[in-house]
PDB file of C-alpha atoms in Angstrom:
ATOM      1  CA  MET B   1       0.109  -0.186  -0.027  1.00 34.00           C
ATOM      2  CA  PHE B   2       2.944   2.188   0.825  1.00 36.00           C
ATOM      3  CA  LYS B   3       4.136   2.036  -2.629  1.00 42.00           C
ATOM      4  CA  ILE B   4       1.195   2.437  -4.656  1.00 38.00           C
ATOM      5  CA  SER B   5       0.054   5.643  -2.208  1.00 38.00           C
ATOM      6  CA  LEU B   6       4.091   6.908  -3.173  1.00 39.00           C
ATOM      7  CA  SER B   7       3.798   6.594  -6.736  1.00 55.00           C
ATOM      8  CA  VAL B   8       0.130   8.360  -6.954  1.00 63.00           C
ATOM      9  CA  PRO B   9       2.391  12.108  -6.740  1.00 76.00           C
ATOM     10  CA  LYS B  10       4.567  11.140  -8.957  1.00 75.00           C
ATOM     11  CA  GLN B  11       2.717   9.978 -11.830  1.00 80.00           C
ATOM     12  CA  HIS B  12       0.538  13.257 -11.536  1.00 84.00           C
ATOM     13  CA  CYS B  13       4.016  15.320 -11.518  1.00 91.00           C
ATOM     14  CA  LEU B  14       4.593  12.749 -14.517  1.00 93.00           C
ATOM     15  CA  SER B  15       1.895  13.892 -16.744  1.00 93.00           C
ATOM     16  CA  LEU B  16       2.415  17.125 -15.734  1.00 95.00           C
ATOM     17  CA  LEU B  17       5.807  17.384 -17.677  1.00 96.00           C
ATOM     18  CA  ILE B  18       4.678  15.247 -20.315  1.00 97.00           C
ATOM     19  CA  THR B  19       2.135  18.117 -20.895  1.00 97.00           C
ATOM     20  CA  ALA B  20       4.223  20.415 -20.559  1.00 98.00           C
ATOM     21  CA  CYS B  21       7.078  19.142 -22.968  1.00 98.00           C
ATOM     22  CA  VAL B  22       4.801  19.042 -25.487  1.00 98.00           C
ATOM     23  CA  SER B  23       2.834  21.932 -25.196  1.00 98.00           C
ATOM     24  CA  LEU B  24       5.823  24.094 -25.307  1.00 97.00           C
ATOM     25  CA  SER B  25       7.426  22.508 -28.275  1.00 97.00           C
ATOM     26  CA  PHE B  26       4.405  23.455 -30.343  1.00 97.00           C
ATOM     27  CA  GLY B  27       4.137  26.796 -28.984  1.00 97.00           C
ATOM     28  CA  LEU B  28       7.102  27.351 -29.705  1.00 96.00           C
ATOM     29  CA  LEU B  29       6.546  26.271 -33.019  1.00 95.00           C
ATOM     30  CA  ALA B  30       3.515  28.122 -33.832  1.00 94.00           C
ATOM     31  CA  LEU B  31       5.458  31.469 -32.590  1.00 93.00           C
ATOM     32  CA  SER B  32       8.076  30.182 -35.561  1.00 92.00           C
ATOM     33  CA  GLY B  33       5.604  29.175 -37.645  1.00 88.00           C
ATOM     34  CA  ALA B  34       3.427  33.307 -37.437  1.00 88.00           C
ATOM     35  CA  ALA B  35       7.119  34.500 -37.870  1.00 86.00           C
ATOM     36  CA  GLY B  36       7.046  33.261 -41.622  1.00 81.00           C
ATOM     37  CA  VAL B  37       9.850  29.953 -41.082  1.00 80.00           C
ATOM     38  CA  ASP B  38       7.606  27.172 -42.509  1.00 78.00           C
ATOM     39  CA  GLY B  39       9.928  24.265 -41.394  1.00 72.00           C
ATOM     40  CA  ALA B  40       9.609  20.934 -43.741  1.00 76.00           C
ATOM     41  CA  LEU B  41       6.400  22.289 -44.089  1.00 78.00           C
ATOM     42  CA  SER B  42       6.941  23.194 -48.205  1.00 78.00           C
ATOM     43  CA  LYS B  43       8.989  19.475 -48.598  1.00 79.00           C
ATOM     44  CA  VAL B  44       5.913  17.825 -47.370  1.00 84.00           C
ATOM     45  CA  LEU B  45       3.654  19.446 -49.717  1.00 82.00           C
ATOM     46  CA  GLY B  46       6.299  19.359 -52.209  1.00 82.00           C
ATOM     47  CA  PHE B  47       5.464  14.994 -51.994  1.00 82.00           C
ATOM     48  CA  TYR B  48       1.659  15.928 -52.375  1.00 87.00           C
ATOM     49  CA  GLN B  49       2.045  18.420 -55.254  1.00 85.00           C
ATOM     50  CA  LEU B  50       0.844  21.128 -53.517  1.00 83.00           C
ATOM     51  CA  ASN B  51       3.829  23.443 -52.724  1.00 78.00           C
ATOM     52  CA  THR B  52       2.840  25.796 -55.365  1.00 83.00           C
ATOM     53  CA  GLU B  53       2.291  29.335 -53.900  1.00 84.00           C
ATOM     54  CA  ALA B  54      -1.462  30.220 -53.338  1.00 86.00           C
ATOM     55  CA  ASN B  55      -1.725  26.168 -51.267  1.00 81.00           C
ATOM     56  CA  LEU B  56       1.210  27.824 -48.760  1.00 82.00           C
ATOM     57  CA  ALA B  57      -0.649  31.305 -48.485  1.00 83.00           C
ATOM     58  CA  LEU B  58      -3.840  28.919 -47.769  1.00 86.00           C
ATOM     59  CA  LEU B  59      -2.067  25.130 -45.121  1.00 86.00           C
ATOM     60  CA  ARG B  60       0.094  28.461 -43.348  1.00 88.00           C
ATOM     61  CA  PRO B  61      -2.401  29.912 -40.952  1.00 91.00           C
ATOM     62  CA  LEU B  62      -4.062  26.665 -40.711  1.00 92.00           C
ATOM     63  CA  THR B  63      -1.027  25.006 -39.990  1.00 92.00           C
ATOM     64  CA  LEU B  64      -0.703  27.414 -37.190  1.00 93.00           C
ATOM     65  CA  LEU B  65      -4.258  27.287 -35.595  1.00 95.00           C
ATOM     66  CA  LEU B  66      -3.385  23.491 -35.446  1.00 96.00           C
ATOM     67  CA  PHE B  67      -0.128  24.039 -33.192  1.00 96.00           C
ATOM     68  CA  SER B  68      -1.614  26.709 -31.470  1.00 97.00           C
ATOM     69  CA  LEU B  69      -4.354  24.294 -30.553  1.00 97.00           C
ATOM     70  CA  LEU B  70      -1.936  21.463 -29.986  1.00 97.00           C
ATOM     71  CA  ALA B  71      -0.134  24.038 -27.240  1.00 98.00           C
ATOM     72  CA  LEU B  72      -3.570  24.309 -25.584  1.00 98.00           C
ATOM     73  CA  LEU B  73      -5.024  21.612 -25.589  1.00 97.00           C
ATOM     74  CA  PRO B  74      -2.593  19.125 -23.936  1.00 98.00           C
ATOM     75  CA  TRP B  75      -2.855  21.049 -20.972  1.00 98.00           C
ATOM     76  CA  LEU B  76      -6.759  20.817 -21.492  1.00 97.00           C
ATOM     77  CA  ALA B  77      -6.597  17.788 -21.298  1.00 96.00           C
ATOM     78  CA  PHE B  78      -4.628  17.324 -18.262  1.00 95.00           C
ATOM     79  CA  PHE B  79      -7.084  19.895 -16.344  1.00 95.00           C
ATOM     80  CA  LYS B  80      -9.582  17.951 -17.769  1.00 95.00           C
ATOM     81  CA  PRO B  81      -9.198  14.394 -19.435  1.00 94.00           C
ATOM     82  CA  GLY B  82     -12.138  14.245 -21.582  1.00 94.00           C
ATOM     83  CA  TYR B  83     -10.370  16.649 -23.816  1.00 96.00           C
ATOM     84  CA  SER B  84      -8.088  13.608 -24.412  1.00 96.00           C
ATOM     85  CA  GLY B  85      -9.448  12.330 -27.544  1.00 96.00           C
ATOM     86  CA  ILE B  86      -9.829  15.617 -29.407  1.00 97.00           C
ATOM     87  CA  LEU B  87      -6.062  16.250 -28.691  1.00 97.00           C
ATOM     88  CA  ALA B  88      -4.864  12.308 -29.885  1.00 97.00           C
ATOM     89  CA  LEU B  89      -7.147  13.299 -32.898  1.00 97.00           C
ATOM     90  CA  LEU B  90      -5.042  15.904 -33.890  1.00 97.00           C
ATOM     91  CA  LEU B  91      -1.444  14.624 -32.910  1.00 98.00           C
ATOM     92  CA  LEU B  92      -2.326  11.902 -34.942  1.00 97.00           C
ATOM     93  CA  ILE B  93      -3.325  14.822 -37.750  1.00 96.00           C
ATOM     94  CA  THR B  94      -0.510  16.452 -37.762  1.00 96.00           C
ATOM     95  CA  ALA B  95       1.757  13.039 -37.588  1.00 96.00           C
ATOM     96  CA  LEU B  96       0.149  11.255 -40.350  1.00 95.00           C
ATOM     97  CA  PRO B  97       0.407  13.399 -43.320  1.00 93.00           C
ATOM     98  CA  PRO B  98       4.513  14.039 -42.844  1.00 92.00           C
ATOM     99  CA  LEU B  99       5.453  10.231 -42.100  1.00 92.00           C
ATOM    100  CA  VAL B 100       3.435   9.144 -45.481  1.00 92.00           C
ATOM    101  CA  SER B 101       5.762  11.963 -46.875  1.00 89.00           C
ATOM    102  CA  LEU B 102       8.176   9.621 -46.340  1.00 86.00           C
ATOM    103  CA  THR B 103       7.159   7.121 -49.330  1.00 86.00           C
ATOM    104  CA  GLY B 104       8.466   9.706 -51.800  1.00 81.00           C
ATOM    105  CA  SER B 105      11.846  10.004 -52.474  1.00 78.00           C
ATOM    106  CA  ILE B 106      12.375  13.666 -51.486  1.00 76.00           C
ATOM    107  CA  HIS B 107      13.804  13.272 -48.241  1.00 76.00           C
ATOM    108  CA  TRP B 108      16.652  10.705 -48.980  1.00 70.00           C
ATOM    109  CA  ILE B 109      20.264  11.583 -50.205  1.00 72.00           C
ATOM    110  CA  ASP B 110      20.272  10.539 -54.047  1.00 73.00           C
ATOM    111  CA  SER B 111      24.505  10.938 -53.364  1.00 66.00           C
ATOM    112  CA  LEU B 112      24.062   7.606 -50.592  1.00 69.00           C
ATOM    113  CA  GLY B 113      22.127   5.726 -53.282  1.00 69.00           C
ATOM    114  CA  GLY B 114      18.558   7.124 -50.960  1.00 65.00           C
ATOM    115  CA  PHE B 115      16.533   4.835 -49.236  1.00 69.00           C
ATOM    116  CA  PRO B 116      17.332   4.803 -46.236  1.00 63.00           C
ATOM    117  CA  ALA B 117      20.406   7.038 -46.149  1.00 64.00           C
ATOM    118  CA  ILE B 118      18.498  10.265 -44.809  1.00 70.00           C
ATOM    119  CA  GLY B 119      18.005  13.817 -45.683  1.00 69.00           C
ATOM    120  CA  SER B 120      15.548  15.623 -44.440  1.00 66.00           C
ATOM    121  CA  GLY B 121      13.586  12.941 -43.364  1.00 73.00           C
ATOM    122  CA  GLN B 122      15.280  13.112 -39.826  1.00 83.00           C
ATOM    123  CA  GLY B 123      12.870  15.528 -38.894  1.00 85.00           C
ATOM    124  CA  ILE B 124      10.274  14.108 -40.424  1.00 89.00           C
ATOM    125  CA  ILE B 125      10.597  10.065 -38.781  1.00 92.00           C
ATOM    126  CA  LYS B 126      10.106  12.877 -35.356  1.00 95.00           C
ATOM    127  CA  TYR B 127       6.282  12.774 -36.085  1.00 96.00           C
ATOM    128  CA  ALA B 128       6.337   9.314 -35.096  1.00 96.00           C
ATOM    129  CA  ALA B 129       7.108  10.129 -31.620  1.00 97.00           C
ATOM    130  CA  LEU B 130       3.092  12.648 -31.782  1.00 98.00           C
ATOM    131  CA  VAL B 131       1.033   8.492 -32.575  1.00 97.00           C
ATOM    132  CA  ALA B 132       3.004   7.225 -29.592  1.00 96.00           C
ATOM    133  CA  LEU B 133       1.608  10.289 -27.699  1.00 97.00           C
ATOM    134  CA  ALA B 134      -1.827   9.657 -28.887  1.00 97.00           C
ATOM    135  CA  GLY B 135      -2.257   6.375 -28.073  1.00 95.00           C
ATOM    136  CA  TYR B 136      -0.999   7.247 -24.789  1.00 94.00           C
ATOM    137  CA  TRP B 137      -3.519  10.392 -24.342  1.00 95.00           C
ATOM    138  CA  LEU B 138      -6.047   7.199 -25.086  1.00 91.00           C
ATOM    139  CA  ARG B 139      -5.464   4.335 -23.575  1.00 84.00           C
ATOM    140  CA  PRO B 140      -2.709   5.452 -21.130  1.00 76.00           C
ATOM    141  CA  PHE B 141      -2.389   2.570 -19.068  1.00 72.00           C
ATOM    142  CA  HIS B 142      -2.618  -0.722 -22.510  1.00 72.00           C
ATOM    143  CA  GLN B 143      -0.879  -3.040 -21.903  1.00 76.00           C
ATOM    144  CA  TRP B 144       1.616  -2.449 -25.512  1.00 84.00           C
ATOM    145  CA  GLN B 145       1.507   1.287 -24.156  1.00 84.00           C
ATOM    146  CA  HIS B 146       4.948   1.166 -22.874  1.00 90.00           C
ATOM    147  CA  TRP B 147       6.237  -0.580 -26.722  1.00 93.00           C
ATOM    148  CA  LEU B 148       4.116   2.073 -28.919  1.00 93.00           C
ATOM    149  CA  ASN B 149       6.167   4.330 -26.939  1.00 96.00           C
ATOM    150  CA  TYR B 150       9.389   2.387 -27.036  1.00 97.00           C
ATOM    151  CA  ALA B 151       8.735   2.886 -31.025  1.00 96.00           C
ATOM    152  CA  PRO B 152       9.896   6.334 -32.076  1.00 96.00           C
ATOM    153  CA  VAL B 153      13.047   6.474 -29.355  1.00 97.00           C
ATOM    154  CA  ALA B 154      14.239   3.314 -30.513  1.00 96.00           C
ATOM    155  CA  LEU B 155      13.490   4.381 -34.777  1.00 95.00           C
ATOM    156  CA  VAL B 156      14.879   8.070 -34.378  1.00 95.00           C
ATOM    157  CA  LEU B 157      18.566   6.635 -32.233  1.00 96.00           C
ATOM    158  CA  LEU B 158      18.239   3.892 -34.656  1.00 94.00           C
ATOM    159  CA  TRP B 159      17.271   5.349 -38.106  1.00 91.00           C
ATOM    160  CA  ILE B 160      19.680   9.081 -36.670  1.00 91.00           C
ATOM    161  CA  GLY B 161      22.596   7.254 -35.111  1.00 92.00           C
ATOM    162  CA  GLY B 162      22.966   4.768 -37.661  1.00 91.00           C
ATOM    163  CA  MET B 163      23.280   7.893 -39.785  1.00 90.00           C
ATOM    164  CA  LYS B 164      26.654   8.556 -37.932  1.00 94.00           C
ATOM    165  CA  PHE B 165      28.412   6.950 -39.864  1.00 94.00           C
ATOM    166  CA  THR B 166      28.439   8.588 -42.732  1.00 92.00           C
ATOM    167  CA  ALA B 167      30.529  11.364 -43.694  1.00 93.00           C
ATOM    168  CA  ILE B 168      27.498  13.484 -44.731  1.00 91.00           C
ATOM    169  CA  GLU B 169      25.980  13.907 -41.201  1.00 92.00           C
ATOM    170  CA  ALA B 170      29.615  13.266 -40.122  1.00 94.00           C
ATOM    171  CA  GLN B 171      29.994  16.996 -41.215  1.00 94.00           C
ATOM    172  CA  GLY B 172      25.391  17.964 -40.372  1.00 92.00           C
ATOM    173  CA  ILE B 173      26.571  17.864 -37.123  1.00 94.00           C
ATOM    174  CA  GLU B 174      29.464  19.270 -36.581  1.00 95.00           C
ATOM    175  CA  ASP B 175      28.118  22.940 -35.934  1.00 95.00           C
ATOM    176  CA  LEU B 176      25.970  21.425 -33.820  1.00 95.00           C
ATOM    177  CA  VAL B 177      28.426  19.389 -31.429  1.00 96.00           C
ATOM    178  CA  GLN B 178      31.524  22.333 -31.620  1.00 96.00           C
ATOM    179  CA  SER B 179      28.444  24.812 -29.601  1.00 96.00           C
ATOM    180  CA  SER B 180      28.401  22.557 -27.153  1.00 96.00           C
ATOM    181  CA  PRO B 181      31.176  22.192 -24.086  1.00 95.00           C
ATOM    182  CA  LEU B 182      28.908  18.665 -23.775  1.00 95.00           C
ATOM    183  CA  LEU B 183      30.173  17.795 -26.443  1.00 96.00           C
ATOM    184  CA  ASN B 184      32.811  19.549 -28.256  1.00 95.00           C
ATOM    185  CA  TRP B 185      35.976  18.254 -25.847  1.00 96.00           C
ATOM    186  CA  LEU B 186      35.438  15.287 -28.189  1.00 97.00           C
ATOM    187  CA  TYR B 187      36.807  16.801 -31.429  1.00 96.00           C
ATOM    188  CA  LEU B 188      40.513  17.336 -29.315  1.00 96.00           C
ATOM    189  CA  LEU B 189      40.790  13.958 -28.422  1.00 97.00           C
ATOM    190  CA  PHE B 190      39.299  12.408 -32.361  1.00 96.00           C
ATOM    191  CA  ASP B 191      38.931  13.610 -35.334  1.00 97.00           C
ATOM    192  CA  LEU B 192      35.523  14.320 -37.338  1.00 97.00           C
ATOM    193  CA  GLN B 193      34.314  10.897 -38.503  1.00 97.00           C
ATOM    194  CA  THR B 194      35.391   9.591 -35.282  1.00 97.00           C
ATOM    195  CA  THR B 195      33.703  11.574 -33.198  1.00 97.00           C
ATOM    196  CA  SER B 196      30.157  11.304 -35.035  1.00 97.00           C
ATOM    197  CA  ASN B 197      30.759   7.504 -35.127  1.00 97.00           C
ATOM    198  CA  LEU B 198      31.238   7.476 -30.941  1.00 97.00           C
ATOM    199  CA  ILE B 199      27.855   9.409 -31.506  1.00 97.00           C
ATOM    200  CA  GLY B 200      26.501   7.027 -33.684  1.00 97.00           C
ATOM    201  CA  VAL B 201      27.659   3.863 -31.182  1.00 97.00           C
ATOM    202  CA  TYR B 202      25.913   5.507 -27.593  1.00 97.00           C
ATOM    203  CA  ASP B 203      22.432   6.023 -29.853  1.00 97.00           C
ATOM    204  CA  LEU B 204      22.306   2.446 -30.704  1.00 97.00           C
ATOM    205  CA  LEU B 205      23.806   1.267 -27.217  1.00 98.00           C
ATOM    206  CA  ALA B 206      21.091   3.678 -25.024  1.00 98.00           C
ATOM    207  CA  LEU B 207      18.354   2.231 -27.189  1.00 97.00           C
ATOM    208  CA  SER B 208      19.127  -1.605 -26.746  1.00 97.00           C
ATOM    209  CA  LEU B 209      19.428  -1.017 -23.349  1.00 97.00           C
ATOM    210  CA  LEU B 210      15.852   0.141 -23.116  1.00 97.00           C
ATOM    211  CA  GLY B 211      14.280  -2.207 -25.163  1.00 97.00           C
ATOM    212  CA  ILE B 212      15.901  -4.925 -23.179  1.00 97.00           C
ATOM    213  CA  GLY B 213      14.891  -3.056 -19.835  1.00 95.00           C
ATOM    214  CA  LEU B 214      11.804  -2.783 -21.152  1.00 94.00           C
ATOM    215  CA  LYS B 215      11.583  -6.897 -20.698  1.00 92.00           C
ATOM    216  CA  TYR B 216      14.457  -7.283 -18.198  1.00 90.00           C
ATOM    217  CA  LYS B 217      13.904  -4.450 -15.327  1.00 89.00           C
ATOM    218  CA  PRO B 218      17.754  -4.193 -14.078  1.00 92.00           C
ATOM    219  CA  LEU B 219      18.298  -2.759 -17.793  1.00 95.00           C
ATOM    220  CA  PHE B 220      15.899  -0.423 -17.816  1.00 96.00           C
ATOM    221  CA  TRP B 221      17.442   2.768 -15.571  1.00 96.00           C
ATOM    222  CA  PRO B 222      20.950   2.277 -17.737  1.00 97.00           C
ATOM    223  CA  GLY B 223      18.976   2.280 -20.908  1.00 97.00           C
ATOM    224  CA  TRP B 224      16.461   5.408 -19.776  1.00 97.00           C
ATOM    225  CA  LEU B 225      18.830   7.601 -19.165  1.00 98.00           C
ATOM    226  CA  MET B 226      21.083   6.919 -21.857  1.00 98.00           C
ATOM    227  CA  CYS B 227      18.064   7.836 -24.190  1.00 98.00           C
ATOM    228  CA  LEU B 228      17.368  10.863 -21.978  1.00 98.00           C
ATOM    229  CA  SER B 229      20.743  12.436 -21.872  1.00 97.00           C
ATOM    230  CA  VAL B 230      20.342  12.142 -25.359  1.00 97.00           C
ATOM    231  CA  PHE B 231      17.270  13.759 -25.772  1.00 97.00           C
ATOM    232  CA  LEU B 232      18.275  16.181 -23.554  1.00 97.00           C
ATOM    233  CA  THR B 233      21.908  17.196 -24.662  1.00 97.00           C
ATOM    234  CA  THR B 234      19.416  18.542 -28.299  1.00 96.00           C
ATOM    235  CA  GLN B 235      17.518  20.544 -26.451  1.00 97.00           C
ATOM    236  CA  SER B 236      20.997  22.242 -24.882  1.00 97.00           C
ATOM    237  CA  PHE B 237      22.076  23.104 -28.329  1.00 96.00           C
ATOM    238  CA  LEU B 238      18.793  25.522 -27.813  1.00 96.00           C
ATOM    239  CA  VAL B 239      21.253  27.294 -25.996  1.00 95.00           C
ATOM    240  CA  THR B 240      24.139  26.764 -27.274  1.00 96.00           C
ATOM    241  CA  PHE B 241      24.122  26.618 -30.984  1.00 94.00           C
ATOM    242  CA  ALA B 242      23.575  30.330 -32.576  1.00 92.00           C
ATOM    243  CA  GLY B 243      21.287  29.046 -35.063  1.00 90.00           C
ATOM    244  CA  ALA B 244      18.959  28.186 -33.569  1.00 92.00           C
ATOM    245  CA  PHE B 245      16.941  31.056 -33.470  1.00 91.00           C
ATOM    246  CA  SER B 246      16.338  34.545 -35.191  1.00 85.00           C
ATOM    247  CA  GLY B 247      14.853  36.389 -32.695  1.00 82.00           C
ATOM    248  CA  PRO B 248      13.035  36.134 -29.530  1.00 84.00           C
ATOM    249  CA  ALA B 249      10.964  32.625 -29.002  1.00 82.00           C
ATOM    250  CA  VAL B 250      11.537  32.337 -33.238  1.00 89.00           C
ATOM    251  CA  LEU B 251      13.014  28.491 -34.140  1.00 93.00           C
ATOM    252  CA  THR B 252      15.122  28.594 -37.141  1.00 92.00           C
ATOM    253  CA  GLY B 253      14.356  26.178 -39.475  1.00 90.00           C
ATOM    254  CA  SER B 254      17.297  24.166 -37.614  1.00 91.00           C
ATOM    255  CA  GLY B 255      16.016  25.207 -33.873  1.00 94.00           C
ATOM    256  CA  GLN B 256      12.294  23.309 -35.045  1.00 93.00           C
ATOM    257  CA  PHE B 257      14.687  20.551 -36.213  1.00 92.00           C
ATOM    258  CA  LEU B 258      15.848  20.432 -32.624  1.00 95.00           C
ATOM    259  CA  ILE B 259      12.697  21.772 -30.493  1.00 96.00           C
ATOM    260  CA  LYS B 260      10.392  18.336 -31.736  1.00 96.00           C
ATOM    261  CA  ASP B 261      13.132  16.459 -29.223  1.00 97.00           C
ATOM    262  CA  LEU B 262      10.886  17.345 -26.698  1.00 98.00           C
ATOM    263  CA  TRP B 263       8.127  14.992 -27.874  1.00 98.00           C
ATOM    264  CA  PHE B 264      11.036  11.794 -27.487  1.00 98.00           C
ATOM    265  CA  ILE B 265      11.341  12.999 -23.852  1.00 98.00           C
ATOM    266  CA  ALA B 266       7.455  13.492 -23.541  1.00 98.00           C
ATOM    267  CA  ASN B 267       8.070   9.466 -24.494  1.00 97.00           C
ATOM    268  CA  LEU B 268      10.115   8.536 -22.411  1.00 97.00           C
ATOM    269  CA  LEU B 269       8.586   9.895 -19.574  1.00 96.00           C
ATOM    270  CA  VAL B 270       5.196   8.132 -20.255  1.00 95.00           C
ATOM    271  CA  LEU B 271       7.677   4.960 -19.951  1.00 95.00           C
ATOM    272  CA  LEU B 272       8.792   6.110 -17.017  1.00 94.00           C
ATOM    273  CA  ARG B 273       5.029   6.197 -15.698  1.00 90.00           C
ATOM    274  CA  TRP B 274       4.769   3.295 -16.826  1.00 87.00           C
ATOM    275  CA  GLN B 275       7.330   1.921 -15.094  1.00 88.00           C
ATOM    276  CA  LEU B 276       6.794   3.479 -11.876  1.00 84.00           C
ATOM    277  CA  HIS B 277       2.934   1.788 -12.429  1.00 78.00           C
ATOM    278  CA  GLN B 278       4.546  -1.347 -12.755  1.00 76.00           C
ATOM    279  CA  SER B 279       6.793  -1.230  -9.749  1.00 71.00           C
ATOM    280  CA  ALA B 280       4.117  -0.291  -7.557  1.00 67.00           C
ATOM    281  CA  CYS B 281       1.725  -2.831  -8.513  1.00 64.00           C
ATOM    282  CA  PRO B 282       1.679  -6.115  -6.361  1.00 53.00           C
ATOM    283  CA  ALA B 283       3.329  -8.871  -8.250  1.00 50.00           C
TER     284      ALA B 283
END
């Protein structure tokens, strides 16, 4: 009984943090959209052959409205769970069109042979995190929910982590790593490609430990902390990388790419919530 009663405030705090992550990300994306930063919108519309000026003029305000609602609805669902279904629906509406666009060639790197060498799609696959979060708001303690929330974390770490072994990705992350006091010391010890390789190895190890930890509990915490550190580090780039913001609260395209990692932090918090629930339940 003591373990169950102790878990209640923890569960409440985790729900609050999940809400804050999703709301903050969409709030900043909405502000950036209002300032004219489209992010990946034009590329996604290009897949659907809708990237004309007329369509962009129509869809920009609709996207802004959608993101504004998604900044507000998590708080409404937190205080009034009846809004959870609407929130889940809007998350799916937001996630599915970009994810479907991955079936086209626009997001792949031709010079590396196309699929699975992912280019602009690195920002697109992050929308998979919203599908898992939609499931969380619909059925927070479904028996398979933890695997659904693990899946996008594993997907992005496997895919983007795997790209770290390519020269084009090693060069692509150089400015980010160089700006970070958490990572730039690696360049004092290793060359550009080796540093990128080490980051890739870390990503792959983190997702593996967490996946095994969902079944073998002693590995849950090492895997969870390693995965969390990846996404917290990317959020630190918003502070250290000069190209993350173009003005107060206005994210650049790079900043929009980085802020979406809050969705993965939210999924990791859902996994932690599940772990605490499992620990509190009698065997």
